[in-house]
CSV table of C-alpha atoms in Angstrom, one decimal:
chain,number,residue,atom,x,y,z
A,1,MET,CA,-105.0,150.3,-7.1
A,2,GLU,CA,-106.2,148.7,-10.3
A,3,GLU,CA,-109.4,147.0,-8.7
A,4,THR,CA,-110.0,150.9,-6.9
A,5,VAL,CA,-110.2,152.5,-10.6
A,6,LYS,CA,-112.2,149.8,-12.0
A,7,VAL,CA,-114.9,150.7,-9.0
A,8,ASN,CA,-114.8,154.1,-8.4
A,9,PRO,CA,-116.4,156.0,-11.6
A,10,LEU,CA,-113.4,158.5,-11.7
A,11,GLY,CA,-111.1,156.1,-12.9
A,12,SER,CA,-113.7,154.8,-15.7
A,13,ARG,CA,-116.5,157.1,-16.5
A,14,PRO,CA,-116.2,159.1,-19.7
A,15,ILE,CA,-114.4,162.4,-18.8
A,16,HIS,CA,-117.1,164.7,-20.3
A,17,LYS,CA,-119.8,163.0,-18.3
A,18,LEU,CA,-117.4,163.3,-15.0
A,19,LEU,CA,-116.5,167.1,-15.7
A,20,LEU,CA,-120.0,168.0,-16.3
A,21,GLN,CA,-121.1,166.3,-13.1
A,22,PHE,CA,-119.0,167.7,-10.9
A,23,ALA,CA,-118.1,171.2,-12.5
A,24,VAL,CA,-121.6,172.3,-12.9
A,25,PRO,CA,-122.5,172.0,-9.3
A,26,SER,CA,-119.0,173.5,-8.5
A,27,MET,CA,-120.0,176.4,-10.8
A,28,VAL,CA,-123.3,176.8,-9.1
A,29,ALA,CA,-121.7,177.3,-5.7
A,30,MET,CA,-119.2,179.7,-6.9
A,31,LEU,CA,-121.8,181.5,-8.6
A,32,VAL,CA,-124.0,181.6,-5.7
A,33,GLY,CA,-120.9,182.5,-3.3
A,34,ALA,CA,-120.2,185.5,-6.0
A,35,LEU,CA,-124.0,186.6,-5.8
A,36,TYR,CA,-124.0,186.8,-1.9
A,37,ASN,CA,-121.8,189.7,-3.0
A,38,ILE,CA,-123.8,191.0,-6.0
A,39,VAL,CA,-127.2,190.9,-4.1
A,40,ASP,CA,-126.0,193.5,-1.2
A,41,GLN,CA,-124.4,195.5,-3.8
A,42,PHE,CA,-127.6,195.5,-5.6
A,43,PHE,CA,-129.7,196.6,-2.9
A,44,ILE,CA,-126.9,198.8,-1.5
A,45,GLY,CA,-126.6,200.5,-4.7
A,46,ARG,CA,-130.3,201.4,-4.9
A,47,TYR,CA,-131.0,202.5,-1.6
A,48,VAL,CA,-127.5,203.7,0.2
A,49,GLY,CA,-126.0,205.1,-3.2
A,50,GLU,CA,-122.6,205.6,-4.2
A,51,LEU,CA,-120.9,205.5,-0.7
A,52,GLY,CA,-122.5,202.3,0.1
A,53,ASN,CA,-121.4,200.6,-3.0
A,54,ALA,CA,-117.7,201.8,-2.3
A,55,ALA,CA,-118.1,200.8,1.2
A,56,THR,CA,-118.7,196.8,0.2
A,57,ASN,CA,-115.4,197.5,-1.8
A,58,ILE,CA,-113.5,198.5,0.9
A,59,ALA,CA,-114.5,195.7,3.2
A,60,PHE,CA,-114.3,193.3,0.2
A,61,PRO,CA,-111.0,191.9,1.1
A,62,LEU,CA,-111.7,190.4,4.2
A,63,THR,CA,-114.4,188.1,2.5
A,64,THR,CA,-111.8,187.4,0.0
A,65,SER,CA,-109.3,186.4,3.0
A,66,CYS,CA,-112.4,183.9,4.6
A,67,THR,CA,-112.2,182.8,0.7
A,68,ALA,CA,-108.6,182.0,0.9
A,69,VAL,CA,-109.0,180.1,4.5
A,70,ALA,CA,-111.7,178.0,2.7
A,71,LEU,CA,-109.7,176.9,-0.6
A,72,LEU,CA,-106.4,176.2,1.5
A,73,CYS,CA,-108.2,173.6,3.8
A,74,GLY,CA,-111.2,173.0,0.8
A,75,ILE,CA,-109.3,172.0,-1.7
A,76,GLY,CA,-106.4,171.1,-0.3
A,77,GLY,CA,-108.4,168.4,1.5
A,78,ALA,CA,-110.2,167.2,-1.1
A,79,SER,CA,-107.2,167.0,-3.4
A,80,ALA,CA,-105.3,164.8,-0.6
A,81,PHE,CA,-108.4,162.7,0.1
A,82,ASN,CA,-109.1,162.0,-3.2
A,83,LEU,CA,-105.1,161.0,-3.9
A,84,ALA,CA,-105.2,158.9,-1.1
A,85,MET,CA,-108.2,157.2,-2.2
A,86,GLY,CA,-107.0,156.8,-5.4
A,87,ALA,CA,-104.0,155.0,-3.7
A,88,GLY,CA,-106.3,152.8,-1.9
A,89,LYS,CA,-105.4,154.2,1.4
A,90,LYS,CA,-109.1,154.9,2.8
A,91,GLU,CA,-108.4,155.1,6.0
A,92,GLU,CA,-105.9,157.7,5.6
A,93,ALA,CA,-108.5,159.9,3.7
A,94,GLY,CA,-111.0,160.0,6.5
A,95,HIS,CA,-108.3,162.1,8.4
A,96,TYR,CA,-107.6,164.5,5.8
A,97,VAL,CA,-111.3,165.6,5.7
A,98,GLY,CA,-111.7,166.0,9.3
A,99,ASN,CA,-108.4,167.9,9.9
A,100,ALA,CA,-109.6,170.2,7.4
A,101,ILE,CA,-112.8,171.1,9.0
A,102,THR,CA,-110.9,171.3,12.3
A,103,THR,CA,-108.7,174.0,10.7
A,104,MET,CA,-111.3,176.0,8.9
A,105,LEU,CA,-113.3,176.6,12.1
A,106,THR,CA,-110.2,177.6,14.2
A,107,ILE,CA,-108.9,180.0,11.8
A,108,GLY,CA,-112.4,181.2,11.3
A,109,THR,CA,-112.7,182.0,14.7
A,110,ILE,CA,-109.5,183.7,14.8
A,111,LEU,CA,-110.1,185.9,11.9
A,112,CYS,CA,-113.2,187.0,13.7
A,113,VAL,CA,-111.9,188.2,16.9
A,114,VAL,CA,-109.0,189.6,15.0
A,115,VAL,CA,-111.1,191.8,12.8
A,116,GLN,CA,-113.6,192.6,16.0
A,117,LEU,CA,-110.4,194.3,17.7
A,118,PHE,CA,-108.8,196.1,14.8
A,119,LEU,CA,-112.0,197.2,12.4
A,120,THR,CA,-111.1,200.5,12.2
A,121,PRO,CA,-107.5,200.4,11.7
A,122,MET,CA,-108.0,197.8,9.1
A,123,LEU,CA,-110.5,199.7,7.1
A,124,GLU,CA,-108.5,202.7,6.9
A,125,PHE,CA,-105.6,200.3,5.4
A,126,PHE,CA,-107.9,198.8,3.0
A,127,GLY,CA,-108.0,202.7,1.9
A,128,SER,CA,-111.0,203.8,2.9
A,129,PRO,CA,-112.1,207.4,2.0
A,130,LYS,CA,-113.5,209.4,5.5
A,131,ASP,CA,-116.9,209.4,3.7
A,132,VAL,CA,-116.8,205.8,3.5
A,133,LEU,CA,-115.5,205.1,6.6
A,134,PRO,CA,-118.7,205.2,8.4
A,135,TYR,CA,-120.8,202.8,5.8
A,136,ALA,CA,-117.4,200.2,6.1
A,137,GLU,CA,-117.6,200.2,9.7
A,138,SER,CA,-121.2,199.5,9.9
A,139,TYR,CA,-121.2,196.6,7.5
A,140,THR,CA,-117.8,195.0,8.5
A,141,SER,CA,-118.9,194.6,12.0
A,142,ILE,CA,-121.6,192.5,11.5
A,143,THR,CA,-120.2,190.4,8.9
A,144,ALA,CA,-117.5,189.4,10.7
A,145,PHE,CA,-119.6,187.1,12.6
A,146,GLY,CA,-120.0,185.1,9.8
A,147,PHE,CA,-116.6,184.4,8.9
A,148,PRO,CA,-116.3,180.6,10.7
A,149,PHE,CA,-119.7,179.9,8.8
A,150,LEU,CA,-118.6,181.3,5.4
A,151,ILE,CA,-115.4,179.6,5.5
A,152,ILE,CA,-117.0,176.0,6.7
A,153,GLY,CA,-119.7,176.6,4.0
A,154,THR,CA,-117.3,177.0,1.0
A,155,GLY,CA,-114.5,174.6,2.0
A,156,GLY,CA,-116.7,172.2,2.9
A,157,GLY,CA,-118.3,172.4,-0.2
A,158,HIS,CA,-115.1,171.2,-1.5
A,159,LEU,CA,-114.8,168.1,0.9
A,160,MET,CA,-118.5,166.6,0.0
A,161,ARG,CA,-117.7,167.2,-3.7
A,162,ALA,CA,-114.7,164.9,-3.1
A,163,ASP,CA,-116.8,162.7,-1.4
A,164,GLY,CA,-118.6,162.2,-4.7
A,165,SER,CA,-121.8,165.2,-3.7
A,166,PRO,CA,-121.4,167.9,-5.6
A,167,ARG,CA,-124.8,168.2,-6.1
A,168,MET,CA,-125.4,168.8,-2.4
A,169,THR,CA,-122.4,171.4,-2.5
A,170,MET,CA,-124.7,173.4,-4.8
A,171,ILE,CA,-127.9,172.6,-2.9
A,172,CYS,CA,-126.1,174.1,0.7
A,173,ASN,CA,-124.8,177.1,-1.3
A,174,ILE,CA,-128.7,177.8,-3.2
A,175,VAL,CA,-130.4,177.9,-0.2
A,176,GLY,CA,-128.1,180.2,1.6
A,177,ALA,CA,-127.9,182.9,-1.3
A,178,VAL,CA,-132.0,182.8,-1.4
A,179,ILE,CA,-132.4,183.2,2.1
A,180,ASN,CA,-129.7,186.5,1.8
A,181,THR,CA,-131.6,187.7,-1.0
A,182,VAL,CA,-134.9,187.4,0.6
A,183,LEU,CA,-133.9,189.1,3.8
A,184,ASP,CA,-131.6,191.9,1.8
A,185,TYR,CA,-135.0,192.9,0.1
A,186,PHE,CA,-136.9,192.8,3.7
A,187,PHE,CA,-134.1,194.4,5.6
A,188,VAL,CA,-132.5,197.0,3.0
A,189,GLY,CA,-135.7,197.5,0.5
A,190,VAL,CA,-138.5,197.4,2.9
A,191,LEU,CA,-137.5,198.3,6.7
A,192,GLY,CA,-134.7,200.4,5.4
A,193,TRP,CA,-131.7,199.4,7.6
A,194,GLY,CA,-129.3,200.2,4.8
A,195,MET,CA,-125.6,198.6,5.1
A,196,THR,CA,-126.3,196.8,8.6
A,197,GLY,CA,-129.4,195.2,7.0
A,198,ALA,CA,-127.2,194.0,4.1
A,199,ALA,CA,-124.8,192.5,6.4
A,200,TRP,CA,-127.0,190.7,8.6
A,201,ALA,CA,-128.7,189.5,5.6
A,202,THR,CA,-125.7,187.8,4.5
A,203,VAL,CA,-124.7,186.3,7.6
A,204,VAL,CA,-127.8,184.5,8.3
A,205,GLY,CA,-127.6,182.9,4.9
A,206,GLN,CA,-124.1,181.7,5.6
A,207,VAL,CA,-125.2,180.1,9.0
A,208,VAL,CA,-127.9,178.3,7.6
A,209,ALA,CA,-125.7,176.9,4.5
A,210,ALA,CA,-123.2,175.8,7.0
A,211,LEU,CA,-125.2,174.3,9.5
A,212,MET,CA,-126.4,172.1,6.5
A,213,VAL,CA,-122.9,171.4,5.4
A,214,PHE,CA,-122.2,170.3,9.1
A,215,ARG,CA,-125.3,168.1,8.9
A,216,TYR,CA,-123.5,166.4,5.9
A,217,PHE,CA,-120.5,165.6,7.4
A,218,MET,CA,-122.3,163.6,9.9
A,219,ARG,CA,-123.3,161.4,6.9
A,220,PHE,CA,-120.2,161.2,4.8
A,221,LYS,CA,-120.7,158.8,2.2
A,222,THR,CA,-116.7,157.6,1.2
A,223,VAL,CA,-115.3,157.7,4.6
A,224,LYS,CA,-117.3,156.9,8.3
A,225,LEU,CA,-116.1,160.3,10.0
A,226,THR,CA,-115.1,160.0,13.3
A,227,LYS,CA,-114.4,162.3,16.4
A,228,ASN,CA,-110.7,160.7,16.0
A,229,HIS,CA,-110.6,162.0,12.8
A,230,LEU,CA,-110.9,165.9,13.9
A,231,PHE,CA,-107.8,165.8,16.0
A,232,LEU,CA,-105.1,167.5,14.3
A,233,ARG,CA,-102.1,165.4,13.1
A,234,GLY,CA,-99.3,167.9,12.0
A,235,ARG,CA,-98.2,165.6,9.3
A,236,VAL,CA,-102.0,165.1,8.1
A,237,VAL,CA,-102.6,169.3,8.6
A,238,GLY,CA,-99.5,170.0,6.4
A,239,ARG,CA,-100.2,167.8,3.3
A,240,VAL,CA,-103.8,169.4,3.1
A,241,LEU,CA,-102.0,172.8,3.5
A,242,THR,CA,-99.7,172.3,1.3
A,243,LEU,CA,-101.9,171.3,-1.6
A,244,GLY,CA,-104.2,173.8,-0.7
A,245,THR,CA,-101.8,176.7,-1.2
A,246,ALA,CA,-102.4,177.5,-4.7
A,247,PRO,CA,-105.4,178.3,-4.7
A,248,CYS,CA,-105.2,179.9,-1.3
A,249,ALA,CA,-102.2,181.8,-2.6
A,250,ASN,CA,-104.4,183.3,-5.6
A,251,GLN,CA,-107.1,184.2,-3.1
A,252,ILE,CA,-104.6,185.8,-0.9
A,253,ALA,CA,-102.8,187.6,-4.1
A,254,MET,CA,-106.4,189.2,-4.8
A,255,MET,CA,-106.7,190.5,-1.6
A,256,VAL,CA,-103.2,192.4,-1.5
A,257,VAL,CA,-104.5,193.6,-5.3
A,258,GLN,CA,-107.9,194.7,-3.6
A,259,ILE,CA,-105.4,196.8,-1.1
A,260,VAL,CA,-103.2,198.2,-3.3
A,261,LEU,CA,-105.9,198.8,-5.9
A,262,ASN,CA,-108.3,201.0,-3.5
A,263,ASN,CA,-105.2,203.0,-2.0
A,264,SER,CA,-104.1,203.7,-5.9
A,265,LEU,CA,-107.8,204.6,-7.1
A,266,LYS,CA,-107.9,206.7,-3.3
A,267,TYR,CA,-104.7,208.6,-4.7
A,268,TYR,CA,-105.1,208.9,-8.0
A,269,GLY,CA,-108.5,209.7,-8.5
A,270,GLY,CA,-108.4,212.3,-5.8
A,271,GLN,CA,-105.9,213.9,-8.1
A,272,SER,CA,-108.3,213.4,-11.0
A,273,VAL,CA,-111.8,214.7,-12.0
A,274,TYR,CA,-113.6,211.5,-10.6
A,275,GLY,CA,-112.7,212.3,-6.9
A,276,GLU,CA,-111.5,209.4,-4.4
A,277,SER,CA,-114.7,207.7,-4.1
A,278,ILE,CA,-116.1,207.1,-7.6
A,279,PRO,CA,-113.2,205.1,-9.0
A,280,ILE,CA,-113.6,203.0,-5.8
A,281,ALA,CA,-117.2,202.8,-6.2
A,282,CYS,CA,-116.9,201.8,-9.6
A,283,VAL,CA,-114.4,199.3,-9.7
A,284,GLY,CA,-116.4,197.5,-6.5
A,285,ILE,CA,-119.2,196.8,-8.5
A,286,ILE,CA,-117.1,195.5,-11.7
A,287,SER,CA,-115.2,193.3,-9.6
A,288,LYS,CA,-117.9,191.7,-8.3
A,289,VAL,CA,-119.7,191.3,-11.5
A,290,CYS,CA,-116.5,189.8,-13.3
A,291,MET,CA,-116.8,187.2,-10.0
A,292,VAL,CA,-119.9,185.9,-11.7
A,293,PHE,CA,-117.9,185.2,-15.0
A,294,PHE,CA,-115.0,183.8,-13.3
A,295,SER,CA,-117.3,181.6,-11.3
A,296,PHE,CA,-117.8,179.1,-13.7
A,297,VAL,CA,-114.1,179.2,-14.7
A,298,ILE,CA,-113.1,178.7,-11.2
A,299,GLY,CA,-116.0,176.2,-11.1
A,300,ILE,CA,-114.6,174.2,-13.9
A,301,SER,CA,-111.6,174.3,-12.3
A,302,GLN,CA,-112.3,173.0,-9.2
A,303,GLY,CA,-114.4,170.1,-10.7
A,304,LEU,CA,-111.4,168.9,-12.6
A,305,GLN,CA,-109.6,168.8,-9.6
A,306,PRO,CA,-111.1,165.3,-8.3
A,307,ILE,CA,-110.8,163.7,-11.5
A,308,VAL,CA,-107.2,164.7,-12.0
A,309,SER,CA,-106.1,163.8,-8.5
A,310,PHE,CA,-107.6,160.1,-8.8
A,311,ASN,CA,-106.4,159.5,-12.1
A,312,TYR,CA,-103.1,160.6,-11.6
A,313,GLY,CA,-102.9,158.8,-8.2
A,314,ALA,CA,-103.9,155.5,-10.3
A,315,GLY,CA,-101.3,156.2,-12.9
A,316,ASN,CA,-104.0,157.1,-16.1
A,317,TYR,CA,-102.1,160.0,-17.4
A,318,LYS,CA,-104.4,159.8,-20.7
A,319,ARG,CA,-107.5,160.6,-18.5
A,320,VAL,CA,-105.5,163.3,-16.8
A,321,LYS,CA,-104.6,164.7,-20.1
A,322,LYS,CA,-107.8,164.7,-21.7
A,323,ALA,CA,-109.8,166.3,-18.8
A,324,TYR,CA,-107.6,169.1,-18.7
A,325,LYS,CA,-107.8,170.1,-22.6
A,326,LEU,CA,-111.4,169.7,-21.9
A,327,ALA,CA,-111.7,171.9,-19.2
A,328,LEU,CA,-109.7,174.6,-21.2
A,329,CYS,CA,-112.3,174.3,-24.0
A,330,ALA,CA,-115.3,174.7,-22.1
A,331,SER,CA,-113.6,178.0,-20.1
A,332,PHE,CA,-112.8,179.4,-23.4
A,333,VAL,CA,-116.2,179.5,-24.9
A,334,ILE,CA,-117.5,180.7,-21.3
A,335,SER,CA,-114.7,183.8,-21.6
A,336,MET,CA,-115.6,184.6,-25.1
A,337,ILE,CA,-119.2,185.4,-23.5
A,338,ALA,CA,-117.7,187.6,-20.5
A,339,PHE,CA,-115.6,189.2,-23.1
A,340,VAL,CA,-118.4,190.3,-25.5
A,341,MET,CA,-120.6,191.6,-22.4
A,342,CYS,CA,-117.8,193.5,-21.5
A,343,GLN,CA,-116.9,195.5,-24.3
A,344,ALA,CA,-120.8,195.8,-25.6
A,345,MET,CA,-123.0,196.8,-22.6
A,346,PRO,CA,-120.6,198.0,-19.6
A,347,ARG,CA,-123.0,201.0,-19.1
A,348,GLN,CA,-126.0,198.7,-19.0
A,349,ILE,CA,-124.3,196.4,-16.5
A,350,ILE,CA,-123.3,199.1,-14.3
A,351,SER,CA,-126.6,200.9,-14.1
A,352,LEU,CA,-128.0,197.5,-12.4
A,353,PHE,CA,-126.5,199.0,-9.3
A,354,GLY,CA,-128.0,202.1,-8.6
A,355,LYS,CA,-127.6,205.6,-10.5
A,356,GLY,CA,-124.5,208.0,-10.1
A,357,SER,CA,-123.3,211.1,-12.2
A,358,GLU,CA,-121.6,211.0,-15.9
A,359,ALA,CA,-118.6,210.7,-14.4
A,360,TYR,CA,-119.5,207.7,-12.7
A,361,TYR,CA,-120.5,205.8,-15.7
A,362,GLU,CA,-117.5,207.2,-18.1
A,363,PHE,CA,-115.0,206.0,-15.4
A,364,GLY,CA,-116.9,202.5,-15.0
A,365,VAL,CA,-117.1,201.9,-18.6
A,366,SER,CA,-113.6,203.1,-19.2
A,367,TYR,CA,-112.5,200.2,-16.4
A,368,PHE,CA,-114.6,197.7,-17.9
A,369,ARG,CA,-113.5,198.0,-21.6
A,370,VAL,CA,-109.6,198.3,-20.8
A,371,TYR,CA,-108.7,196.6,-17.5
A,372,MET,CA,-110.9,193.7,-18.4
A,373,PHE,CA,-109.6,193.2,-22.2
A,374,PHE,CA,-108.1,189.8,-21.6
A,375,ILE,CA,-110.8,188.5,-20.0
A,376,CYS,CA,-111.2,186.1,-23.2
A,377,LEU,CA,-108.0,184.1,-22.2
A,378,THR,CA,-107.6,184.5,-18.2
A,379,PHE,CA,-109.0,181.2,-17.5
A,380,ILE,CA,-105.8,179.5,-18.4
A,381,GLN,CA,-104.2,180.6,-15.2
A,382,PRO,CA,-106.5,179.3,-12.8
A,383,ILE,CA,-106.9,176.1,-14.7
A,384,THR,CA,-103.9,175.4,-15.1
A,385,SER,CA,-102.8,176.6,-11.7
A,386,ASN,CA,-105.2,174.2,-9.9
A,387,PHE,CA,-104.0,171.5,-12.2
A,388,PHE,CA,-101.1,171.5,-11.0
A,389,THR,CA,-102.1,171.4,-7.4
A,390,ALA,CA,-104.4,168.4,-8.4
A,391,ILE,CA,-101.5,166.2,-9.3
A,392,GLY,CA,-99.6,166.9,-6.2
A,393,LYS,CA,-97.4,169.7,-7.9
A,394,PRO,CA,-98.1,172.4,-5.4
A,395,ILE,CA,-95.0,174.6,-5.9
A,396,LYS,CA,-96.0,175.1,-9.3
A,397,GLY,CA,-99.8,175.7,-8.9
A,398,VAL,CA,-98.6,178.3,-5.9
A,399,PHE,CA,-96.0,179.9,-8.5
A,400,LEU,CA,-99.1,180.6,-11.3
A,401,SER,CA,-101.2,181.4,-8.5
A,402,LEU,CA,-98.9,184.0,-7.6
A,403,THR,CA,-97.9,185.5,-11.3
A,404,ARG,CA,-100.8,187.6,-12.5
A,405,GLN,CA,-101.7,189.4,-9.0
A,406,ILE,CA,-98.6,189.6,-6.9
A,407,LEU,CA,-95.7,189.2,-9.6
A,408,PHE,CA,-96.9,191.4,-12.5
A,409,LEU,CA,-100.3,193.7,-11.6
A,410,ILE,CA,-99.0,194.8,-8.4
A,411,PRO,CA,-95.8,196.3,-9.6
A,412,LEU,CA,-97.5,197.7,-13.0
A,413,ILE,CA,-100.3,199.4,-10.6
A,414,ILE,CA,-97.6,201.3,-8.5
A,415,ILE,CA,-95.5,201.9,-11.6
A,416,LEU,CA,-97.5,202.6,-14.3
A,417,PRO,CA,-99.8,205.5,-12.6
A,418,ARG,CA,-96.6,207.8,-11.8
A,419,PHE,CA,-96.5,207.9,-15.8
A,420,PHE,CA,-100.2,207.8,-16.8
A,421,GLY,CA,-102.0,208.7,-13.7
A,422,LEU,CA,-105.3,207.3,-13.2
A,423,ASP,CA,-105.3,205.4,-16.9
A,424,GLY,CA,-102.3,203.6,-15.7
A,425,ILE,CA,-104.2,201.3,-13.4
A,426,LEU,CA,-106.2,200.6,-16.2
A,427,TYR,CA,-103.6,199.6,-18.3
A,428,ALA,CA,-102.1,197.7,-15.7
A,429,GLY,CA,-104.8,194.9,-15.7
A,430,PRO,CA,-104.6,193.7,-19.4
A,431,ILE,CA,-100.7,193.7,-19.3
A,432,ALA,CA,-100.4,191.7,-16.3
A,433,ASP,CA,-103.4,189.4,-18.0
A,434,ILE,CA,-101.3,188.4,-21.5
A,435,THR,CA,-97.7,187.8,-19.3
A,436,ALA,CA,-99.8,185.5,-16.7
A,437,ILE,CA,-101.6,183.8,-19.6
A,438,THR,CA,-98.1,183.4,-21.7
A,439,THR,CA,-96.3,182.0,-18.6
A,440,ALA,CA,-99.4,179.2,-17.4
A,441,THR,CA,-99.4,178.2,-21.1
A,442,ILE,CA,-95.8,177.3,-21.0
A,443,MET,CA,-95.4,175.6,-17.7
A,444,ALA,CA,-98.2,173.1,-19.3
A,445,LEU,CA,-97.0,172.5,-22.0
A,446,CYS,CA,-93.7,171.7,-20.1
A,447,GLU,CA,-95.5,169.5,-17.8
A,448,PHE,CA,-97.3,167.4,-20.5
A,449,ARG,CA,-93.9,166.9,-22.6
A,450,HIS,CA,-92.3,164.8,-19.4
A,451,GLN,CA,-92.1,161.2,-19.8
A,452,GLU,CA,-95.4,159.9,-18.5
A,453,TYR,CA,-97.5,161.9,-21.0
A,454,ARG,CA,-95.3,161.0,-23.8
A,455,ASN,CA,-97.3,157.8,-24.8
A,456,VAL,CA,-100.8,159.1,-24.2
C-alpha cells in the first residue's frame, strides 16, 4: 500500500493542486451539462414563449432521473475503483468500471422505453397544465431517445476522471454542448422547429458526447478493460450501487421535489393572480439558472472524491481532512457570488429567457430572492454528502442527500401553502436549506472527532 501511495499522485501531490486538477474539469463538465438545459430554455423562451418554458420544467424530472442513474453508476464505480486502487487491488478495480458501464446502458435503455410507453400520464403526473401539455409531449417524446447517451456521457465522465483524465471528461462535455447550442440556433431560431428542434439538438449533442466516452473506454489508462469486465457480477454491482447511492439519492430527491413543487405551483398558482403556468415557467428558468451556480459546487465535490477515496483507502487521514476543508473554502467563495447575483439582479437574469408579463417578472423576482436566500451556504450539504460516500460510508451520505429535499423541503412545500398560499412555497426553500446545512455541519464535526483524525 505504501508503495502505491508513493507512485500515485493522489497520495503525494499537494492537495490544492490535485483539487484544482480534478475539480476544474469536473466543474466545467457539470456546467456544460447545465448549459444543455439553459440553451434549450434560452431559445425556447425567445422563440416559443412562456408555455415552452413551462414545458421544459415539466419534462425536467426525467432529465434529473437520468442524472441520478449516471451518478449512481458513475460516482459509485469511480469511488469503488479508487478505493480498490488505493488498496492495491488493480484487477478488482477494472470490474467496477466495466460493471458500471453495463449497468448505465441497461438502465438508460429501460428508461427510454418506459417514457415512450407512458409519456402523457407521466407528464400529467409531473404537474403539466392542459395548455402546456402539447409542448411537453413534443419535447419529451424526442429527448427520451437520448437518455442512454445522456447517462453514459455523464456517468462515464466520472469513470474517466477516476482514471486520471479529468480533462478528457471536460472535452467530451464541451463538444456535446457546443453541438447542442449550434443546432438549437439552427433548428429553433432559423428553421422555426420550436420544441421539436430544441429536443433534436439536445439528443444529437448527447449522442456525440457519449461516442467520445466510449472511445476513451477502449483505451482506459490505469486498467486495460476487457469484455470480461463488462459482464455483471452481483457483488461488484452491489458495491458500485452502494457507493453511488448518496449522489443518486440526492438527484432522486430533487426529482421528487420537482414533481411535488410543480403540482403545488399549479394548484396554488391557479388560486392566485399569477395563474397555473406563470409560476411553473418562472421556477423552471430559475432552477436551471441556479444549476449553473451549483455546477461549480458539485464539480468541487466530485473533484474531491478521488482524492479523498484514495487517501482514506491508504490510511492518510491528514490529507483527507485537508482536502475536505479546502473544498469547503472554495465552494464558499463561489456561493457568495451566486447569493449576490440572486439578490441584486434577478429581473435581469429572467429577462434573458424571453419577455413576459409584469406578473411573470414579479413572481420570478420574489422566488429568486426568497426561495434561494441561503444559496450562500447550501454548498455544505453536497460537499459533506459526497465526502461520506468517498470514504466508504454511503449510509451517512445517503442520509445527508435526503435531508434537504425529502425530510425537510417536501413536508414544508405541502404544509406552508395551506397557511400562506403561494408564498408558503417560497418560504419553504430557506427553511429547508438552513435545517439541512445545520445537520451536515454537525455530522461532519462528529466524523472528524473519530480516532483516526485525532492526531492529524
